[in-house]
PDB file of C-alpha atoms in Angstrom:
ATOM      1  CA  MET A  12     106.095   9.823 343.393  1.00  0.00           C
ATOM      2  CA  THR A  13     109.232  10.437 341.754  1.00  0.00           C
ATOM      3  CA  LEU A  14     111.987  12.292 343.805  1.00  0.00           C
ATOM      4  CA  SER A  15     114.671  14.710 342.597  1.00  0.00           C
ATOM      5  CA  ILE A  16     117.832  14.565 344.708  1.00  0.00           C
ATOM      6  CA  ALA A  17     120.508  16.821 344.759  1.00  0.00           C
ATOM      7  CA  TYR A  18     124.568  15.720 345.813  1.00  0.00           C
ATOM      8  CA  LEU A  19     127.551  16.978 345.330  1.00  0.00           C
ATOM      9  CA  GLY A  20     129.301  15.602 341.753  1.00  0.00           C
ATOM     10  CA  PRO A  21     130.217  15.201 339.451  1.00  0.00           C
ATOM     11  CA  PRO A  22     128.923  11.149 339.814  1.00  0.00           C
ATOM     12  CA  GLY A  23     131.528   9.195 341.536  1.00  0.00           C
ATOM     13  CA  THR A  24     131.610  11.441 345.197  1.00  0.00           C
ATOM     14  CA  TYR A  25     130.662   9.534 348.207  1.00  0.00           C
ATOM     15  CA  ALA A  26     128.075  12.319 348.017  1.00  0.00           C
ATOM     16  CA  GLU A  27     126.616  10.628 345.485  1.00  0.00           C
ATOM     17  CA  GLN A  28     127.234   6.831 346.826  1.00  0.00           C
ATOM     18  CA  ALA A  29     125.261   8.212 350.424  1.00  0.00           C
ATOM     19  CA  ALA A  30     122.027   9.222 348.540  1.00  0.00           C
ATOM     20  CA  LEU A  31     123.087   5.930 346.432  1.00  0.00           C
ATOM     21  CA  LEU A  32     122.767   4.111 349.226  1.00  0.00           C
ATOM     22  CA  TYR A  33     119.813   6.620 350.876  1.00  0.00           C
ATOM     23  CA  VAL A  34     117.499   5.520 347.351  1.00  0.00           C
ATOM     24  CA  ASN A  35     118.110   2.276 347.672  1.00  0.00           C
ATOM     25  CA  TRP A  36     117.020   2.193 351.271  1.00  0.00           C
ATOM     26  CA  LEU A  37     113.391   4.567 349.896  1.00  0.00           C
ATOM     27  CA  SER A  38     113.166   1.166 347.215  1.00  0.00           C
ATOM     28  CA  LYS A  39     112.657  -1.175 349.307  1.00  0.00           C
ATOM     29  CA  ASN A  40     111.666   0.897 352.064  1.00  0.00           C
ATOM     30  CA  GLN A  41     108.926   2.984 350.966  1.00  0.00           C
ATOM     31  CA  GLY A  42     108.271   1.913 346.994  1.00  0.00           C
ATOM     32  CA  LEU A  43     109.090   5.071 345.483  1.00  0.00           C
ATOM     33  CA  LYS A  44     111.985   5.500 343.213  1.00  0.00           C
ATOM     34  CA  ALA A  45     114.252   8.613 342.454  1.00  0.00           C
ATOM     35  CA  ILE A  46     116.494  10.430 340.184  1.00  0.00           C
ATOM     36  CA  LEU A  47     120.275  12.148 341.236  1.00  0.00           C
ATOM     37  CA  CYS A  48     120.859  15.522 340.547  1.00  0.00           C
ATOM     38  CA  PRO A  49     124.857  16.412 340.380  1.00  0.00           C
ATOM     39  CA  TYR A  50     125.923  20.421 341.522  1.00  0.00           C
ATOM     40  CA  PRO A  51     128.806  21.682 341.824  1.00  0.00           C
ATOM     41  CA  SER A  52     128.896  23.016 345.277  1.00  0.00           C
ATOM     42  CA  ILE A  53     127.689  21.674 348.481  1.00  0.00           C
ATOM     43  CA  ALA A  54     126.096  25.795 348.672  1.00  0.00           C
ATOM     44  CA  GLN A  55     124.223  24.546 345.387  1.00  0.00           C
ATOM     45  CA  THR A  56     122.971  21.652 346.506  1.00  0.00           C
ATOM     46  CA  LEU A  57     121.248  23.068 349.227  1.00  0.00           C
ATOM     47  CA  ARG A  58     119.207  25.969 347.689  1.00  0.00           C
ATOM     48  CA  ALA A  59     118.421  24.028 345.267  1.00  0.00           C
ATOM     49  CA  VAL A  60     116.210  21.819 347.233  1.00  0.00           C
ATOM     50  CA  ALA A  61     115.288  25.633 349.219  1.00  0.00           C
ATOM     51  CA  GLN A  62     114.779  27.138 345.188  1.00  0.00           C
ATOM     52  CA  SER A  63     112.686  23.767 345.186  1.00  0.00           C
ATOM     53  CA  GLN A  64     114.743  23.066 342.327  1.00  0.00           C
ATOM     54  CA  VAL A  65     115.243  19.362 343.739  1.00  0.00           C
ATOM     55  CA  HIS A  66     112.670  17.557 346.476  1.00  0.00           C
ATOM     56  CA  GLN A  67     115.848  17.158 348.425  1.00  0.00           C
ATOM     57  CA  ALA A  68     119.482  16.583 349.144  1.00  0.00           C
ATOM     58  CA  VAL A  69     122.378  14.730 350.830  1.00  0.00           C
ATOM     59  CA  VAL A  70     125.161  16.803 352.088  1.00  0.00           C
ATOM     60  CA  PRO A  71     128.236  15.055 353.995  1.00  0.00           C
ATOM     61  CA  VAL A  72     127.874  17.222 357.628  1.00  0.00           C
ATOM     62  CA  GLU A  73     131.376  15.583 359.667  1.00  0.00           C
ATOM     63  CA  ASN A  74     134.080  13.144 359.000  1.00  0.00           C
ATOM     64  CA  SER A  75     134.994  11.266 361.736  1.00  0.00           C
ATOM     65  CA  ILE A  76     138.861  12.374 361.169  1.00  0.00           C
ATOM     66  CA  GLU A  77     138.454  16.017 360.190  1.00  0.00           C
ATOM     67  CA  GLY A  78     135.597  17.359 361.913  1.00  0.00           C
ATOM     68  CA  SER A  79     132.543  18.978 360.760  1.00  0.00           C
ATOM     69  CA  VAL A  80     132.006  19.930 357.420  1.00  0.00           C
ATOM     70  CA  THR A  81     131.796  23.807 357.412  1.00  0.00           C
ATOM     71  CA  MET A  82     129.912  24.703 354.079  1.00  0.00           C
ATOM     72  CA  THR A  83     127.349  22.091 354.846  1.00  0.00           C
ATOM     73  CA  MET A  84     126.512  24.164 358.411  1.00  0.00           C
ATOM     74  CA  ASP A  85     127.736  27.595 357.082  1.00  0.00           C
ATOM     75  CA  THR A  86     124.988  26.875 354.503  1.00  0.00           C
ATOM     76  CA  LEU A  87     122.131  25.622 355.864  1.00  0.00           C
ATOM     77  CA  TRP A  88     122.043  28.816 359.311  1.00  0.00           C
ATOM     78  CA  GLN A  89     121.739  31.588 355.970  1.00  0.00           C
ATOM     79  CA  LEU A  90     119.143  29.566 354.404  1.00  0.00           C
ATOM     80  CA  ASP A  91     115.987  29.695 356.349  1.00  0.00           C
ATOM     81  CA  ASN A  92     113.051  26.817 354.976  1.00  0.00           C
ATOM     82  CA  LEU A  93     114.891  23.258 355.228  1.00  0.00           C
ATOM     83  CA  GLN A  94     114.409  20.401 357.458  1.00  0.00           C
ATOM     84  CA  ILE A  95     116.369  17.374 358.442  1.00  0.00           C
ATOM     85  CA  GLN A  96     114.771  14.550 357.264  1.00  0.00           C
ATOM     86  CA  LEU A  97     117.152  11.717 358.075  1.00  0.00           C
ATOM     87  CA  ALA A  98     120.340  10.583 358.465  1.00  0.00           C
ATOM     88  CA  LEU A  99     123.127   8.268 357.203  1.00  0.00           C
ATOM     89  CA  VAL A 100     126.229   7.411 357.605  1.00  0.00           C
ATOM     90  CA  ILE A 101     129.065   5.956 355.119  1.00  0.00           C
ATOM     91  CA  PRO A 102     132.933   4.768 355.230  1.00  0.00           C
ATOM     92  CA  ILE A 103     134.742   6.120 353.569  1.00  0.00           C
ATOM     93  CA  VAL A 104     137.759   4.693 351.872  1.00  0.00           C
ATOM     94  CA  HIS A 105     140.587   6.829 350.013  1.00  0.00           C
ATOM     95  CA  THR A 106     142.276   5.823 346.697  1.00  0.00           C
ATOM     96  CA  LEU A 107     145.301   7.584 344.691  1.00  0.00           C
ATOM     97  CA  ILE A 108     143.703   7.358 340.933  1.00  0.00           C
ATOM     98  CA  SER A 109     146.309   8.982 338.976  1.00  0.00           C
ATOM     99  CA  CYS A 110     148.160   7.183 334.999  1.00  0.00           C
ATOM    100  CA  ALA A 111     151.480   7.916 335.979  1.00  0.00           C
ATOM    101  CA  HIS A 112     153.839   5.115 335.831  1.00  0.00           C
ATOM    102  CA  SER A 113     155.590   5.981 339.343  1.00  0.00           C
ATOM    103  CA  LEU A 114     154.550   7.404 342.381  1.00  0.00           C
ATOM    104  CA  GLU A 115     157.862   9.180 341.915  1.00  0.00           C
ATOM    105  CA  SER A 116     156.237  10.634 338.903  1.00  0.00           C
ATOM    106  CA  ILE A 117     154.138  12.692 340.412  1.00  0.00           C
ATOM    107  CA  LYS A 118     153.170  16.115 341.109  1.00  0.00           C
ATOM    108  CA  THR A 119     150.604  17.584 341.548  1.00  0.00           C
ATOM    109  CA  VAL A 120     148.102  15.624 343.893  1.00  0.00           C
ATOM    110  CA  TYR A 121     143.483  16.978 343.281  1.00  0.00           C
ATOM    111  CA  SER A 122     141.002  16.605 345.503  1.00  0.00           C
ATOM    112  CA  HIS A 123     138.782  17.492 347.906  1.00  0.00           C
ATOM    113  CA  PRO A 124     140.035  19.088 351.073  1.00  0.00           C
ATOM    114  CA  GLN A 125     138.321  16.671 353.089  1.00  0.00           C
ATOM    115  CA  ALA A 126     139.429  14.158 351.285  1.00  0.00           C
ATOM    116  CA  LEU A 127     142.849  15.918 350.977  1.00  0.00           C
ATOM    117  CA  ALA A 128     143.209  17.249 354.866  1.00  0.00           C
ATOM    118  CA  GLN A 129     142.044  12.732 355.720  1.00  0.00           C
ATOM    119  CA  CYS A 130     145.660  11.627 353.996  1.00  0.00           C
ATOM    120  CA  GLN A 131     148.199  14.236 355.325  1.00  0.00           C
ATOM    121  CA  LYS A 132     150.822  12.302 356.892  1.00  0.00           C
ATOM    122  CA  TRP A 133     149.495   9.566 353.735  1.00  0.00           C
ATOM    123  CA  LEU A 134     150.655  12.306 351.873  1.00  0.00           C
ATOM    124  CA  GLU A 135     153.670  13.896 353.806  1.00  0.00           C
ATOM    125  CA  GLU A 136     155.705  10.361 353.309  1.00  0.00           C
ATOM    126  CA  PHE A 137     154.239   9.623 350.555  1.00  0.00           C
ATOM    127  CA  LEU A 138     154.248  12.060 348.367  1.00  0.00           C
ATOM    128  CA  PRO A 139     156.074  14.794 350.150  1.00  0.00           C
ATOM    129  CA  SER A 140     157.151  17.639 347.278  1.00  0.00           C
ATOM    130  CA  VAL A 141     153.841  17.283 345.441  1.00  0.00           C
ATOM    131  CA  GLN A 142     151.572  20.385 344.928  1.00  0.00           C
ATOM    132  CA  ILE A 143     148.716  20.135 346.198  1.00  0.00           C
ATOM    133  CA  ILE A 144     144.855  21.388 344.416  1.00  0.00           C
ATOM    134  CA  PRO A 145     142.263  21.582 346.752  1.00  0.00           C
ATOM    135  CA  ALA A 146     139.441  21.237 344.645  1.00  0.00           C
ATOM    136  CA  ASN A 147     135.640  21.363 344.996  1.00  0.00           C
ATOM    137  CA  SER A 148     135.080  17.722 344.747  1.00  0.00           C
ATOM    138  CA  THR A 149     136.526  14.074 344.368  1.00  0.00           C
ATOM    139  CA  THR A 150     135.824  13.824 341.818  1.00  0.00           C
ATOM    140  CA  GLU A 151     136.509  16.819 339.132  1.00  0.00           C
ATOM    141  CA  ALA A 152     139.709  16.172 338.408  1.00  0.00           C
ATOM    142  CA  LEU A 153     139.269  12.554 337.517  1.00  0.00           C
ATOM    143  CA  GLN A 154     137.632  14.178 333.726  1.00  0.00           C
ATOM    144  CA  THR A 155     141.725  15.539 333.543  1.00  0.00           C
ATOM    145  CA  LEU A 156     144.006  12.676 334.216  1.00  0.00           C
ATOM    146  CA  GLN A 157     144.296  10.951 330.915  1.00  0.00           C
ATOM    147  CA  GLN A 158     146.159  14.181 329.920  1.00  0.00           C
ATOM    148  CA  ASP A 159     147.730  14.873 332.913  1.00  0.00           C
ATOM    149  CA  LEU A 160     150.276  12.474 333.785  1.00  0.00           C
ATOM    150  CA  THR A 161     151.984  13.946 336.687  1.00  0.00           C
ATOM    151  CA  ALA A 162     148.996  14.300 338.234  1.00  0.00           C
ATOM    152  CA  ALA A 163     146.554  11.622 340.512  1.00  0.00           C
ATOM    153  CA  ALA A 164     143.658  13.187 342.656  1.00  0.00           C
ATOM    154  CA  ILE A 165     142.532  11.559 346.023  1.00  0.00           C
ATOM    155  CA  SER A 166     138.595   9.986 344.789  1.00  0.00           C
ATOM    156  CA  SER A 167     136.764   6.532 346.145  1.00  0.00           C
ATOM    157  CA  GLU A 168     137.466   2.560 343.672  1.00  0.00           C
ATOM    158  CA  ARG A 169     134.025   2.706 342.743  1.00  0.00           C
ATOM    159  CA  ALA A 170     135.158   6.378 340.869  1.00  0.00           C
ATOM    160  CA  ALA A 171     138.149   5.374 339.345  1.00  0.00           C
ATOM    161  CA  GLN A 172     135.795   2.386 338.110  1.00  0.00           C
ATOM    162  CA  LEU A 173     132.764   4.958 336.479  1.00  0.00           C
ATOM    163  CA  TYR A 174     136.243   7.198 334.895  1.00  0.00           C
ATOM    164  CA  ASN A 175     137.593   4.077 333.659  1.00  0.00           C
ATOM    165  CA  LEU A 176     141.697   5.279 335.511  1.00  0.00           C
ATOM    166  CA  PRO A 177     144.045   2.475 337.335  1.00  0.00           C
ATOM    167  CA  VAL A 178     144.502   3.172 341.178  1.00  0.00           C
ATOM    168  CA  LEU A 179     148.122   3.320 342.108  1.00  0.00           C
ATOM    169  CA  VAL A 180     147.920   2.880 345.938  1.00  0.00           C
ATOM    170  CA  ASN A 181     144.367   1.837 348.024  1.00  0.00           C
ATOM    171  CA  GLY A 182     142.939   3.013 351.622  1.00  0.00           C
ATOM    172  CA  ILE A 183     145.369   5.977 351.757  1.00  0.00           C
ATOM    173  CA  ASN A 184     143.066   7.318 354.032  1.00  0.00           C
ATOM    174  CA  ASP A 185     145.150   7.877 357.666  1.00  0.00           C
ATOM    175  CA  TYR A 186     142.758   6.464 360.723  1.00  0.00           C
ATOM    176  CA  PRO A 187     141.001   3.002 358.992  1.00  0.00           C
ATOM    177  CA  GLU A 188     138.503   3.010 361.202  1.00  0.00           C
ATOM    178  CA  ASN A 189     137.527   6.547 358.612  1.00  0.00           C
ATOM    179  CA  CYS A 190     133.746   7.096 358.332  1.00  0.00           C
ATOM    180  CA  THR A 191     130.849  10.630 357.123  1.00  0.00           C
ATOM    181  CA  ARG A 192     127.670  11.309 357.536  1.00  0.00           C
ATOM    182  CA  PHE A 193     124.899  13.537 355.992  1.00  0.00           C
ATOM    183  CA  TRP A 194     122.164  15.205 356.172  1.00  0.00           C
ATOM    184  CA  VAL A 195     118.951  13.999 353.576  1.00  0.00           C
ATOM    185  CA  VAL A 196     117.458  17.681 353.600  1.00  0.00           C
ATOM    186  CA  SER A 197     114.085  19.297 352.716  1.00  0.00           C
ATOM    187  CA  GLN A 198     112.143  21.745 352.496  1.00  0.00           C
ATOM    188  CA  GLY A 199     110.545  21.859 355.060  1.00  0.00           C
ATOM    189  CA  ASP A 200     107.929  18.674 354.723  1.00  0.00           C
ATOM    190  CA  MET A 201     107.027  16.580 352.466  1.00  0.00           C
ATOM    191  CA  PRO A 202     104.608  14.941 350.640  1.00  0.00           C
ATOM    192  CA  ASN A 203     102.137  12.180 352.800  1.00  0.00           C
ATOM    193  CA  SER A 204     103.611   9.875 349.731  1.00  0.00           C
ATOM    194  CA  TYR A 205     107.424   9.955 351.320  1.00  0.00           C
ATOM    195  CA  GLN A 206     106.761   8.247 355.158  1.00  0.00           C
ATOM    196  CA  LYS A 207     109.748   9.684 358.339  1.00  0.00           C
ATOM    197  CA  SER A 208     107.858   7.818 360.372  1.00  0.00           C
ATOM    198  CA  SER A 209     109.462   4.477 359.439  1.00  0.00           C
ATOM    199  CA  LEU A 210     112.935   5.228 361.243  1.00  0.00           C
ATOM    200  CA  LYS A 211     112.921   5.949 365.131  1.00  0.00           C
ATOM    201  CA  ILE A 212     113.737   9.536 365.745  1.00  0.00           C
ATOM    202  CA  SER A 213     116.714   9.266 368.011  1.00  0.00           C
ATOM    203  CA  HIS A 214     118.664  13.362 367.142  1.00  0.00           C
ATOM    204  CA  THR A 215     117.278  16.502 366.925  1.00  0.00           C
ATOM    205  CA  SER A 216     119.895  19.244 365.315  1.00  0.00           C
ATOM    206  CA  LEU A 217     119.614  23.703 365.848  1.00  0.00           C
ATOM    207  CA  ALA A 218     121.973  26.630 366.316  1.00  0.00           C
ATOM    208  CA  PHE A 219     121.840  29.783 367.824  1.00  0.00           C
ATOM    209  CA  SER A 220     123.277  33.343 368.067  1.00  0.00           C
ATOM    210  CA  VAL A 221     123.869  34.569 371.378  1.00  0.00           C
ATOM    211  CA  GLY A 222     122.765  38.125 372.036  1.00  0.00           C
ATOM    212  CA  ALA A 223     126.411  39.892 373.598  1.00  0.00           C
ATOM    213  CA  ASN A 224     129.539  37.433 373.908  1.00  0.00           C
ATOM    214  CA  VAL A 225     129.602  37.579 377.910  1.00  0.00           C
ATOM    215  CA  PRO A 226     130.433  35.676 380.448  1.00  0.00           C
ATOM    216  CA  GLY A 227     127.997  32.634 380.564  1.00  0.00           C
ATOM    217  CA  ALA A 228     126.206  33.401 377.626  1.00  0.00           C
ATOM    218  CA  LEU A 229     126.857  29.424 376.609  1.00  0.00           C
ATOM    219  CA  VAL A 230     126.535  28.392 379.669  1.00  0.00           C
ATOM    220  CA  LYS A 231     123.402  29.555 379.841  1.00  0.00           C
ATOM    221  CA  PRO A 232     121.129  27.126 377.248  1.00  0.00           C
ATOM    222  CA  LEU A 233     123.289  24.353 377.694  1.00  0.00           C
ATOM    223  CA  GLN A 234     122.515  24.676 381.116  1.00  0.00           C
ATOM    224  CA  VAL A 235     118.752  24.175 379.001  1.00  0.00           C
ATOM    225  CA  PHE A 236     119.514  20.465 378.532  1.00  0.00           C
ATOM    226  CA  ALA A 237     121.149  19.636 380.757  1.00  0.00           C
ATOM    227  CA  GLU A 238     118.783  19.850 383.545  1.00  0.00           C
ATOM    228  CA  LEU A 239     116.056  17.845 382.159  1.00  0.00           C
ATOM    229  CA  GLY A 240     118.635  15.506 381.389  1.00  0.00           C
ATOM    230  CA  ILE A 241     118.734  15.666 377.301  1.00  0.00           C
ATOM    231  CA  ASN A 242     122.496  14.062 375.867  1.00  0.00           C
ATOM    232  CA  LEU A 243     123.849  16.672 373.251  1.00  0.00           C
ATOM    233  CA  SER A 244     126.424  14.370 371.025  1.00  0.00           C
ATOM    234  CA  ARG A 245     127.835  16.675 369.628  1.00  0.00           C
ATOM    235  CA  ILE A 246     128.121  21.165 369.702  1.00  0.00           C
ATOM    236  CA  GLU A 247     130.573  23.366 367.482  1.00  0.00           C
ATOM    237  CA  SER A 248     130.674  26.209 367.184  1.00  0.00           C
ATOM    238  CA  ARG A 249     131.380  28.846 363.649  1.00  0.00           C
ATOM    239  CA  PRO A 250     131.790  32.259 363.374  1.00  0.00           C
ATOM    240  CA  THR A 251     128.528  34.672 363.043  1.00  0.00           C
ATOM    241  CA  LYS A 252     130.968  36.275 360.357  1.00  0.00           C
ATOM    242  CA  ARG A 253     129.402  40.007 361.356  1.00  0.00           C
ATOM    243  CA  SER A 254     131.799  40.517 363.546  1.00  0.00           C
ATOM    244  CA  LEU A 255     135.210  38.736 364.805  1.00  0.00           C
ATOM    245  CA  GLY A 256     134.600  36.729 368.401  1.00  0.00           C
ATOM    246  CA  GLU A 257     131.550  36.413 367.801  1.00  0.00           C
ATOM    247  CA  TYR A 258     130.022  32.530 366.957  1.00  0.00           C
ATOM    248  CA  LEU A 259     127.099  30.709 366.237  1.00  0.00           C
ATOM    249  CA  PHE A 260     126.718  26.996 367.784  1.00  0.00           C
ATOM    250  CA  PHE A 261     125.582  23.982 366.490  1.00  0.00           C
ATOM    251  CA  ILE A 262     124.217  21.322 368.875  1.00  0.00           C
ATOM    252  CA  ASP A 263     123.096  17.634 368.394  1.00  0.00           C
ATOM    253  CA  ALA A 264     120.432  16.249 370.638  1.00  0.00           C
ATOM    254  CA  GLU A 265     119.155  13.405 371.194  1.00  0.00           C
ATOM    255  CA  ALA A 266     116.199  14.241 370.992  1.00  0.00           C
ATOM    256  CA  ASP A 267     113.237  13.946 369.521  1.00  0.00           C
ATOM    257  CA  THR A 268     110.899  17.176 369.133  1.00  0.00           C
ATOM    258  CA  SER A 269     108.204  16.206 369.881  1.00  0.00           C
ATOM    259  CA  GLN A 270     109.202  14.867 373.419  1.00  0.00           C
ATOM    260  CA  LEU A 271     108.255  17.239 376.830  1.00  0.00           C
ATOM    261  CA  GLN A 272     111.858  17.004 377.289  1.00  0.00           C
ATOM    262  CA  MET A 273     112.508  18.886 374.367  1.00  0.00           C
ATOM    263  CA  GLN A 274     109.440  21.106 373.790  1.00  0.00           C
ATOM    264  CA  SER A 275     110.979  22.402 377.498  1.00  0.00           C
ATOM    265  CA  ALA A 276     113.976  22.509 376.547  1.00  0.00           C
ATOM    266  CA  LEU A 277     113.030  24.720 373.250  1.00  0.00           C
ATOM    267  CA  GLN A 278     111.334  26.753 374.845  1.00  0.00           C
ATOM    268  CA  GLU A 279     113.764  28.437 377.114  1.00  0.00           C
ATOM    269  CA  LEU A 280     116.426  27.918 375.065  1.00  0.00           C
ATOM    270  CA  THR A 281     114.493  31.344 373.726  1.00  0.00           C
ATOM    271  CA  GLN A 282     115.324  33.690 377.056  1.00  0.00           C
ATOM    272  CA  TYR A 283     119.704  33.268 376.409  1.00  0.00           C
ATOM    273  CA  THR A 284     119.309  33.306 372.487  1.00  0.00           C
ATOM    274  CA  GLU A 285     119.045  35.555 370.292  1.00  0.00           C
ATOM    275  CA  ILE A 286     118.542  33.686 366.493  1.00  0.00           C
ATOM    276  CA  LEU A 287     117.430  30.323 367.668  1.00  0.00           C
ATOM    277  CA  LYS A 288     116.968  27.473 364.197  1.00  0.00           C
ATOM    278  CA  ILE A 289     115.914  23.840 364.779  1.00  0.00           C
ATOM    279  CA  PHE A 290     116.876  22.237 361.400  1.00  0.00           C
ATOM    280  CA  GLY A 291     114.543  19.250 362.583  1.00  0.00           C
ATOM    281  CA  SER A 292     114.783  15.870 364.418  1.00  0.00           C
ATOM    282  CA  TYR A 293     115.167  13.167 362.442  1.00  0.00           C
ATOM    283  CA  GLY A 294     116.859   9.481 362.827  1.00  0.00           C
ATOM    284  CA  VAL A 295     119.863   7.933 361.671  1.00  0.00           C
ATOM    285  CA  LEU A 296     119.785   4.725 358.328  1.00  0.00           C
ATOM    286  CA  PRO A 297     121.298   1.785 359.392  1.00  0.00           C
ATOM    287  CA  MET A 298     123.476   0.725 357.255  1.00  0.00           C
ATOM    288  CA  GLY A 299     123.678  -3.396 357.821  1.00  0.00           C
TER     289      GLY A 299
END
């Protein structure tokens, strides 16, 4: 069986890097082959899975500097038939790529908003007067750099090699311990040849909305986990987009839905939530 895996393209992005690590793990541990399919946005990679264009997608979820990737969270909430199969974490080292002769020649810098934010202090110090232009990915602007000697892009050293472009400065992220967590997402259960159980299940991700913005609306769902001794490794709110002040809550619990404690928690949660979505239980792929 050959899996088709969507990722945020064009080639050279950190999402592709994560996808390649995952494909290598699939080959070594499960004997599965895979082809990678680039898409122009995170939302489109997830919709490609929901619409059965591909088997899986590898999408960024959370960065250690800039926090959650909101496009991933919002799209996952909007689509009803997606399940997280596993997570993986990769280090992120940003480079400034340009055909300019020097930093003084640069007038514009392109990259994905997350990458720009992760290099904000460096940009303020070394390129304080440049125009910052957000792009759909860290590699989108690379193909235009040879035509514009005043432009630069923030991407990876691997991307510079792929596009045969010079690196002006390496390691420009504001904090050295920069890493991003990715999810591998599929539509429901995978075919029998795909062995999700080969990893130890350690996390369950879910999201819910509450019926009304009243005192205790969030406390009660959280108390369910506390009373059952389930640790929460992430809690985040996102606007419902229905009305100002209404929120969805995304939670990562350090438990498996097959455990009795987690089953009890999910059953009790239904009493305090308006909509409850379980995105799946999964393990974290070791990168060492």
